[in-house]
Coordinates of C-alpha atoms in Angstrom, one line a residue:
M1 CA -29.0 107.7 173.2
T2 CA -27.5 106.0 170.1
A3 CA -30.0 108.0 168.0
W4 CA -29.1 111.1 169.7
L5 CA -25.6 110.5 168.8
G6 CA -26.5 109.5 165.1
K7 CA -28.3 112.8 165.0
A8 CA -25.6 114.9 166.3
C9 CA -23.2 113.4 163.7
T10 CA -25.6 114.4 160.6
A11 CA -25.7 117.9 162.1
I12 CA -21.9 118.4 161.8
P13 CA -22.0 118.7 158.0
Q14 CA -24.3 121.4 158.2
L15 CA -21.9 123.7 160.3
L16 CA -19.2 122.8 157.7
L17 CA -21.1 123.9 154.8
T18 CA -21.8 127.2 156.9
I19 CA -17.9 127.5 157.4
A20 CA -17.4 127.2 153.7
A21 CA -19.8 129.8 152.6
A22 CA -18.3 131.9 154.7
I23 CA -14.9 131.2 153.5
L24 CA -16.1 131.6 149.9
L25 CA -17.4 135.1 150.9
A26 CA -14.4 136.4 152.6
R27 CA -11.3 134.4 151.8
H28 CA -9.2 135.8 154.6
V29 CA -11.3 133.8 156.9
A30 CA -8.8 131.4 158.3
I31 CA -9.2 127.9 157.1
Q32 CA -8.3 126.8 160.9
T33 CA -12.3 127.5 161.5
A34 CA -13.1 124.5 160.2
V35 CA -10.6 122.6 161.9
P36 CA -12.3 122.1 165.3
V37 CA -15.5 121.3 163.3
I38 CA -13.7 118.3 161.5
L39 CA -12.0 117.1 164.8
T40 CA -15.2 117.1 166.5
A41 CA -16.9 115.2 163.7
I42 CA -14.2 112.5 164.2
L43 CA -14.5 112.6 167.8
L44 CA -18.1 112.1 167.9
R45 CA -18.0 109.4 165.6
R46 CA -15.6 107.5 167.6
E47 CA -17.9 108.5 171.2
K48 CA -20.8 106.9 169.0
N49 CA -19.0 103.6 168.2
R50 CA -17.8 103.1 171.5
H51 CA -21.2 104.1 173.2
Q52 CA -22.7 101.6 170.6
S53 CA -20.8 98.9 171.8
A54 CA -21.2 99.6 175.5
E55 CA -25.0 100.3 175.3
Q56 CA -25.7 96.6 173.5
L57 CA -23.8 95.1 175.8
L58 CA -25.8 96.5 178.8
D59 CA -29.0 96.6 176.6
D60 CA -28.5 92.8 176.5
Q61 CA -27.9 92.4 180.1
V62 CA -30.9 94.3 180.8
E63 CA -33.1 92.5 178.5
R64 CA -32.1 89.4 180.0
S65 CA -33.3 90.7 183.6
R66 CA -36.4 91.5 182.2
R67 CA -37.3 88.6 180.5
Q68 CA -36.5 86.5 183.6
M69 CA -38.7 89.1 185.8
V70 CA -41.6 88.7 183.3
Q71 CA -41.1 85.2 183.3
T72 CA -41.4 84.8 186.9
L73 CA -44.4 87.0 187.1
G74 CA -45.8 84.7 184.3
K75 CA -45.6 81.8 186.4
A76 CA -47.5 83.5 189.4
R77 CA -50.6 81.0 189.0
I78 CA -48.2 78.1 189.4
V79 CA -46.3 79.6 192.2
S80 CA -49.4 80.2 194.3
G81 CA -50.8 76.9 193.4
F82 CA -47.9 75.0 194.7
G83 CA -47.1 77.1 197.7
M84 CA -43.7 78.1 196.6
E85 CA -44.4 82.0 197.4
D86 CA -41.5 82.4 199.8
L87 CA -38.8 80.5 197.2
E88 CA -40.2 82.4 194.3
H89 CA -40.1 85.9 196.0
A90 CA -36.6 85.5 197.5
Q91 CA -35.6 84.6 193.7
F92 CA -37.7 87.5 192.0
D93 CA -36.4 90.1 194.6
L94 CA -32.7 89.2 193.7
Q95 CA -33.8 89.5 189.8
L96 CA -35.1 92.9 190.6
T97 CA -32.0 94.3 192.5
E98 CA -30.1 92.9 189.7
Y99 CA -32.4 94.5 186.8
R100 CA -32.1 97.8 188.6
Q101 CA -28.3 97.8 189.1
K102 CA -28.0 97.2 185.4
R103 CA -30.3 99.9 184.2
T104 CA -28.3 102.3 186.8
A105 CA -25.2 101.2 185.1
L106 CA -26.8 101.9 181.6
R107 CA -28.3 105.1 182.5
Q108 CA -24.8 106.3 183.9
Q109 CA -23.0 105.2 180.6
Q110 CA -25.7 107.5 178.7
R111 CA -25.1 110.4 180.9
R112 CA -21.4 110.1 180.3
S113 CA -21.8 109.9 176.4
R114 CA -24.3 112.8 176.5
L115 CA -21.9 114.9 178.4
A116 CA -18.6 114.2 175.8
A117 CA -21.1 114.7 173.1
W118 CA -22.2 118.0 174.3
L119 CA -18.7 119.1 175.1
L120 CA -17.7 118.2 171.7
L121 CA -20.5 120.0 170.1
T122 CA -19.8 123.2 172.2
A123 CA -16.1 123.2 170.8
A124 CA -17.6 122.4 167.2
V125 CA -20.0 125.6 167.3
G126 CA -18.2 127.9 169.7
I127 CA -14.7 128.2 168.2
P128 CA -15.9 128.5 164.6
A129 CA -18.8 131.0 165.4
L130 CA -16.2 133.3 167.6
L131 CA -13.4 133.3 164.9
L132 CA -16.1 134.1 162.2
A133 CA -17.5 136.7 164.2
L134 CA -14.3 138.6 165.0
Q135 CA -13.1 138.1 161.3
L136 CA -16.1 138.8 159.3
S137 CA -16.9 141.9 161.6
A138 CA -13.5 143.6 161.0
G139 CA -15.1 145.2 157.8
F140 CA -12.8 144.0 155.1
S141 CA -15.2 143.9 152.7
V142 CA -19.1 144.8 152.3
L143 CA -20.1 141.2 151.2
A144 CA -18.7 139.7 154.1
S145 CA -20.4 142.0 156.4
L146 CA -23.5 141.2 154.7
A147 CA -23.3 137.6 154.9
L148 CA -22.5 137.7 158.7
P149 CA -26.0 137.8 159.9
P150 CA -27.3 135.0 158.1
L151 CA -24.3 132.6 158.5
L152 CA -24.5 133.0 162.4
L153 CA -28.2 132.4 162.1
A154 CA -27.3 129.3 159.9
M155 CA -25.1 128.2 162.8
F156 CA -27.8 129.0 165.4
S157 CA -30.1 126.6 163.4
A158 CA -27.5 124.0 163.6
V159 CA -27.0 124.1 167.2
S160 CA -30.9 124.6 167.9
Q161 CA -31.2 121.2 165.8
L162 CA -28.8 119.3 168.2
A163 CA -29.9 121.1 171.3
S164 CA -33.6 119.6 170.6
L165 CA -32.4 115.8 169.9
A166 CA -34.7 113.9 172.2
D167 CA -33.1 111.0 174.4
H168 CA -34.1 107.5 173.1
A169 CA -33.8 105.4 176.0
S170 CA -34.4 101.9 176.0
A171 CA -38.6 101.2 176.2
G172 CA -37.8 98.7 179.1
G173 CA -36.2 101.8 181.2
E174 CA -39.2 102.3 183.3
L175 CA -40.1 98.2 183.7
A176 CA -38.5 98.1 187.3
D177 CA -40.8 100.8 188.5
E178 CA -44.0 99.2 187.0
I179 CA -43.2 95.7 188.3
T180 CA -42.6 97.4 191.9
R181 CA -46.0 98.9 191.6
Y182 CA -47.7 95.7 190.6
L183 CA -46.2 93.8 193.5
D184 CA -47.2 96.6 195.9
R185 CA -50.9 96.2 194.8
I186 CA -53.4 94.9 197.4
P187 CA -53.8 91.0 196.2
G188 CA -57.4 89.9 195.4
V189 CA -56.9 86.8 197.4
S190 CA -55.7 86.9 200.9
Q191 CA -55.9 84.5 203.8
V192 CA -58.4 85.5 206.4
A193 CA -57.5 86.0 210.2
G194 CA -58.0 83.2 212.0
A195 CA -58.0 80.7 209.1
S196 CA -57.3 77.1 210.2
F197 CA -56.5 73.7 208.8
L198 CA -59.1 72.7 205.7
N199 CA -59.5 68.9 205.2
P200 CA -59.3 67.2 202.0
L201 CA -62.4 66.8 200.0
S202 CA -64.1 63.5 200.8
R203 CA -68.1 64.1 200.3
T204 CA -68.9 67.2 198.3
L205 CA -67.6 70.4 196.5
T206 CA -70.7 72.7 196.2
F207 CA -70.6 76.1 194.3
D208 CA -73.5 78.4 195.9
Q209 CA -74.7 81.1 194.2
I210 CA -71.5 82.1 192.6
S211 CA -71.3 85.4 190.6
W212 CA -68.0 87.1 189.1
E213 CA -67.4 89.7 186.7
T214 CA -64.3 91.0 184.6
E215 CA -62.5 93.9 185.3
D216 CA -64.1 95.8 182.8
G217 CA -67.7 94.9 184.6
R218 CA -68.9 92.3 182.3
R219 CA -70.9 89.5 184.4
I220 CA -69.4 86.1 183.8
L221 CA -71.0 84.0 186.5
D222 CA -74.6 84.8 188.1
G223 CA -75.7 83.2 191.1
L224 CA -74.6 79.9 189.9
D225 CA -75.0 76.7 191.7
L226 CA -73.8 73.3 191.2
R227 CA -72.6 70.2 193.4
I228 CA -69.8 67.9 192.9
T229 CA -69.6 64.6 194.6
Q230 CA -66.2 63.2 195.3
G231 CA -64.7 61.1 193.1
E232 CA -66.4 62.3 189.7
R233 CA -64.8 63.1 186.6
V234 CA -66.5 66.2 185.8
A235 CA -66.0 68.6 182.2
L236 CA -66.7 72.1 183.1
L237 CA -67.7 73.7 179.5
S238 CA -68.7 77.1 178.0
L239 CA -69.0 78.5 174.7
D240 CA -66.6 81.4 175.9
R241 CA -63.9 79.6 178.1
L242 CA -63.5 82.1 180.7
P243 CA -66.9 81.1 182.6
A244 CA -65.8 77.6 183.0
C245 CA -61.9 78.6 183.8
A246 CA -63.0 81.2 186.1
L247 CA -65.3 78.8 188.1
A248 CA -62.4 76.1 188.2
S249 CA -60.0 79.1 189.6
M250 CA -62.0 79.7 192.5
I251 CA -61.6 76.2 193.9
P252 CA -57.8 76.9 194.8
R253 CA -58.5 80.4 195.4
L254 CA -56.7 82.0 192.3
I255 CA -59.7 84.1 192.3
D256 CA -62.7 84.7 194.8
P257 CA -66.0 85.1 193.7
L258 CA -67.7 88.6 193.7
A259 CA -70.5 86.7 195.6
G260 CA -71.5 83.5 197.1
R261 CA -69.3 80.6 198.4
V262 CA -67.1 77.6 197.3
L263 CA -67.6 74.9 200.2
I264 CA -65.8 71.6 200.3
D265 CA -67.5 69.0 202.7
G266 CA -70.0 72.1 203.5
R267 CA -67.1 74.0 204.9
D268 CA -66.4 77.7 203.2
I269 CA -62.9 77.3 201.6
R270 CA -62.2 80.9 202.7
E271 CA -62.2 79.8 206.4
G272 CA -59.4 77.6 205.6
T273 CA -55.6 78.2 205.1
L274 CA -54.5 78.8 201.5
E275 CA -51.4 76.4 202.1
S276 CA -54.2 73.6 203.3
L277 CA -56.4 74.3 200.4
R278 CA -53.8 74.3 197.6
E279 CA -52.0 71.4 199.0
E280 CA -55.3 69.2 198.2
A281 CA -56.6 71.3 195.3
I282 CA -54.3 71.7 192.7
F283 CA -54.8 73.4 189.0
V284 CA -52.7 72.1 186.0
S285 CA -52.9 74.1 182.8
G286 CA -51.4 73.2 179.3
E287 CA -50.2 76.8 179.4
D288 CA -47.8 75.8 182.3
S289 CA -44.3 76.8 181.6
V290 CA -41.1 75.3 183.1
F291 CA -38.9 76.4 185.7
D292 CA -35.2 77.3 184.8
A293 CA -34.1 74.2 186.6
T294 CA -34.0 70.3 186.7
V295 CA -36.7 68.1 185.4
L296 CA -36.3 66.7 188.9
E297 CA -36.4 70.2 190.5
N298 CA -39.5 71.0 188.2
I299 CA -41.5 68.1 189.9
T300 CA -40.3 68.8 193.4
C301 CA -40.4 72.5 193.7
G302 CA -42.0 73.7 196.8
R303 CA -42.0 70.5 198.4
P304 CA -38.2 69.6 199.8
D305 CA -39.5 66.8 201.3
L306 CA -40.5 64.6 198.3
S307 CA -37.7 62.0 197.5
R308 CA -36.4 61.5 193.9
Q309 CA -38.2 58.1 194.2
Q310 CA -41.7 60.0 194.6
A311 CA -41.0 62.0 191.8
V312 CA -39.9 59.3 189.2
D313 CA -43.0 57.3 190.7
A314 CA -45.2 60.6 189.7
A315 CA -43.8 60.8 186.4
K316 CA -44.4 57.1 185.6
L317 CA -47.9 57.4 186.6
V318 CA -48.6 60.1 183.7
H319 CA -46.2 58.5 181.2
A320 CA -43.6 61.5 181.7
D321 CA -40.6 59.0 183.0
H322 CA -39.8 57.5 179.2
F323 CA -39.2 61.2 177.8
I324 CA -37.5 62.2 181.0
R325 CA -34.9 59.4 180.6
S326 CA -34.5 59.9 177.0
L327 CA -33.1 63.5 177.7
P328 CA -29.3 64.1 177.8
R329 CA -29.1 63.8 181.6
G330 CA -32.4 62.3 182.6
Y331 CA -33.9 63.5 185.7
E332 CA -30.9 66.1 185.9
T333 CA -31.6 67.9 182.4
A334 CA -31.5 71.5 182.9
L335 CA -34.9 73.0 181.7
G336 CA -36.0 76.5 180.8
E337 CA -34.6 79.7 179.0
H338 CA -30.9 78.6 179.4
G339 CA -31.7 74.6 179.1
L340 CA -33.5 72.4 177.1
Q341 CA -36.8 73.4 175.5
L342 CA -39.6 70.4 175.7
D343 CA -42.6 70.5 173.8
A344 CA -46.2 71.1 174.5
G345 CA -47.3 67.5 175.0
Q346 CA -44.0 66.9 177.2
R347 CA -44.2 70.3 179.3
F348 CA -48.1 69.0 180.2
R349 CA -47.2 65.9 181.2
L350 CA -44.5 67.5 183.3
S351 CA -47.1 69.8 185.1
L352 CA -49.2 66.7 185.6
A353 CA -46.0 65.0 187.3
R354 CA -45.7 67.8 189.7
A355 CA -49.5 67.7 190.8
A356 CA -49.5 63.9 190.9
A357 CA -46.3 63.9 193.4
R358 CA -48.5 65.8 196.0
K359 CA -51.4 63.1 195.7
P360 CA -54.2 65.9 195.8
A361 CA -57.6 64.9 196.6
L362 CA -58.9 67.3 194.0
L363 CA -57.2 67.9 190.6
I364 CA -58.4 70.4 188.3
V365 CA -57.0 69.9 184.5
E366 CA -56.9 72.5 181.8
E367 CA -55.9 70.7 178.8
P368 CA -53.5 72.1 176.3
D369 CA -55.6 73.8 173.3
V370 CA -52.9 72.7 170.5
P371 CA -52.7 69.2 168.3
L372 CA -50.9 66.7 169.9
D373 CA -49.5 63.9 168.4
P374 CA -51.2 60.5 168.8
D375 CA -48.9 58.7 171.2
T376 CA -49.3 61.8 173.5
K377 CA -53.3 61.3 173.3
A378 CA -53.2 57.8 174.2
M379 CA -50.9 58.3 177.1
L380 CA -53.0 61.2 178.5
D381 CA -56.1 58.9 178.2
D382 CA -54.3 56.4 179.9
A383 CA -53.1 58.9 182.7
W384 CA -56.7 60.0 183.1
Q385 CA -57.5 57.0 184.2
R386 CA -55.0 56.3 186.3
L387 CA -55.5 59.7 188.2
S388 CA -58.9 59.0 188.8
D389 CA -58.5 56.5 191.3
D390 CA -60.3 57.6 194.5
R391 CA -59.7 61.2 193.2
T392 CA -62.4 63.9 191.9
I393 CA -61.1 65.5 188.8
L394 CA -62.4 68.3 186.9
F395 CA -61.7 69.0 183.4
L396 CA -61.5 72.1 181.5
P397 CA -61.0 70.1 178.2
S398 CA -59.7 70.5 174.8
R399 CA -60.2 67.2 173.4
L400 CA -63.7 65.3 172.7
S401 CA -62.3 62.1 174.0
T402 CA -61.8 63.6 177.3
V403 CA -65.2 65.0 177.5
K404 CA -66.6 61.5 176.5
R405 CA -64.8 59.8 179.3
C406 CA -65.9 62.3 181.9
T407 CA -68.7 60.7 184.3
R408 CA -70.5 64.2 184.2
I409 CA -70.6 67.3 181.8
V410 CA -71.5 70.7 183.1
V411 CA -72.3 73.4 180.2
I412 CA -72.2 76.9 181.7
H413 CA -73.7 79.6 179.7
Q414 CA -75.3 83.1 180.4
G415 CA -73.5 82.7 183.9
Q416 CA -76.0 79.9 184.9
V417 CA -75.5 75.8 184.5
A418 CA -77.2 75.6 181.4
A419 CA -76.9 71.7 181.0
D420 CA -75.6 68.8 182.9
G421 CA -75.4 65.3 182.0
T422 CA -73.5 62.5 180.4
H423 CA -72.1 62.9 176.7
E424 CA -75.0 60.6 175.2
Q425 CA -77.6 62.8 177.4
L426 CA -76.8 66.4 176.1
V427 CA -76.3 65.3 172.5
R428 CA -79.8 64.4 173.0
N429 CA -81.3 67.0 175.1
S430 CA -78.8 70.3 174.9
D431 CA -78.7 72.5 172.0
I432 CA -76.0 74.5 173.6
Y433 CA -73.9 71.2 174.2
R434 CA -74.2 70.4 170.5
H435 CA -73.5 74.0 169.4
W436 CA -70.6 73.8 171.9
E437 CA -69.4 70.4 170.2
Y438 CA -69.8 71.8 166.8
Q439 CA -68.0 75.0 167.2
R440 CA -64.8 73.0 168.8
F441 CA -65.0 70.1 166.7
H442 CA -66.3 71.4 163.3
P443 CA -64.9 68.5 160.8
F444 CA -63.8 70.8 158.5
R445 CA -61.8 73.0 161.1
D446 CA -58.3 71.3 161.4
D447 CA -56.9 73.9 164.2
R448 CA -58.7 72.0 167.0
D449 CA -58.1 68.2 168.3
S450 CA -60.9 66.3 167.9
A451 CA -59.5 63.1 169.1

């Protein structure tokens, strides 16, 4: 709309030049024919400035609401994995309502400004055109009469230019509709009728003939079989990170296989409730963001029964307590877009504390794929040891030290398990593993964390 008004203002000089030409050709044309155009130009300039200020304010408010909604959608995996759907759905509904109200206010403001501009432009074009037509057609001079058609055509050209201006509304204007369509989609993972409580992993985790493909039809997993014993620390690797990540994401049912089954102690996890499954199989990623809440609320979110002491104990377990207490208000420090920003290592440890507070039987950890300082590396190495006590951990590792500390390494290639063993065994016997290690931790590459 601001662009529309700007172009409208640039069209006014064309009308003034047209009237000036008419005056030069017929001096008896009253100078007052230019007065409506001049006044309109002044009023349009004022309307443009007023509209710019109002639209900028509303655009800022709309953009803030849009960022909040996108941030909420971006946390969908965390929300699902930690059983926070009801809480986040209520918050998202509020954000969506607020966004729509602000978009409606912005569109009403645009319509009012557009109407005012058209009324002013009608006066600017109509009054001079009428005066020129009346006076030039009176027959006072042959030259003036000959000039009338091209002058009116010039005015018509200016009016056509104004009429063809497009409304440059904000690109985010249709976002609310897109988000609504997204929310109305049938979910890819749902709880089956008659699902019952699923007991925590106590013996084996089994992947039975697992197949999966991307939306464009690319086969990522193809009849994969894998058996993991309770208490193991297993690194899941693949040259392309997607196959390993897809397999790990099937455990808490963030995605379901195209074919095959995932079993906990011999029971298909699809027979269990999502709540009982995700309470005991938690996915933590280095890409996890924080919620717009306090540190304490970020740890206990979705679990109102967790006490402050339990949250503190979980933070201590993963070496997050020290940096939390160094924050301005400790566990009451506000985080998120309008609060304190944490670095990658701090965010990751906070996510680990959120998971540790729930004491799951099975933990899936995707390490952050960014360089970490030596202190953070040492703290994470110790945290893995602490978290391993009587717990099964599956790593999607980004550090070689994590891989070496695992009791078992599984390499996925061409949709199948291509190698399985310890670091020492695979270095000797697996070309795929050696290639993965070289690819990830080549000594001349400085963009990977090799420690």
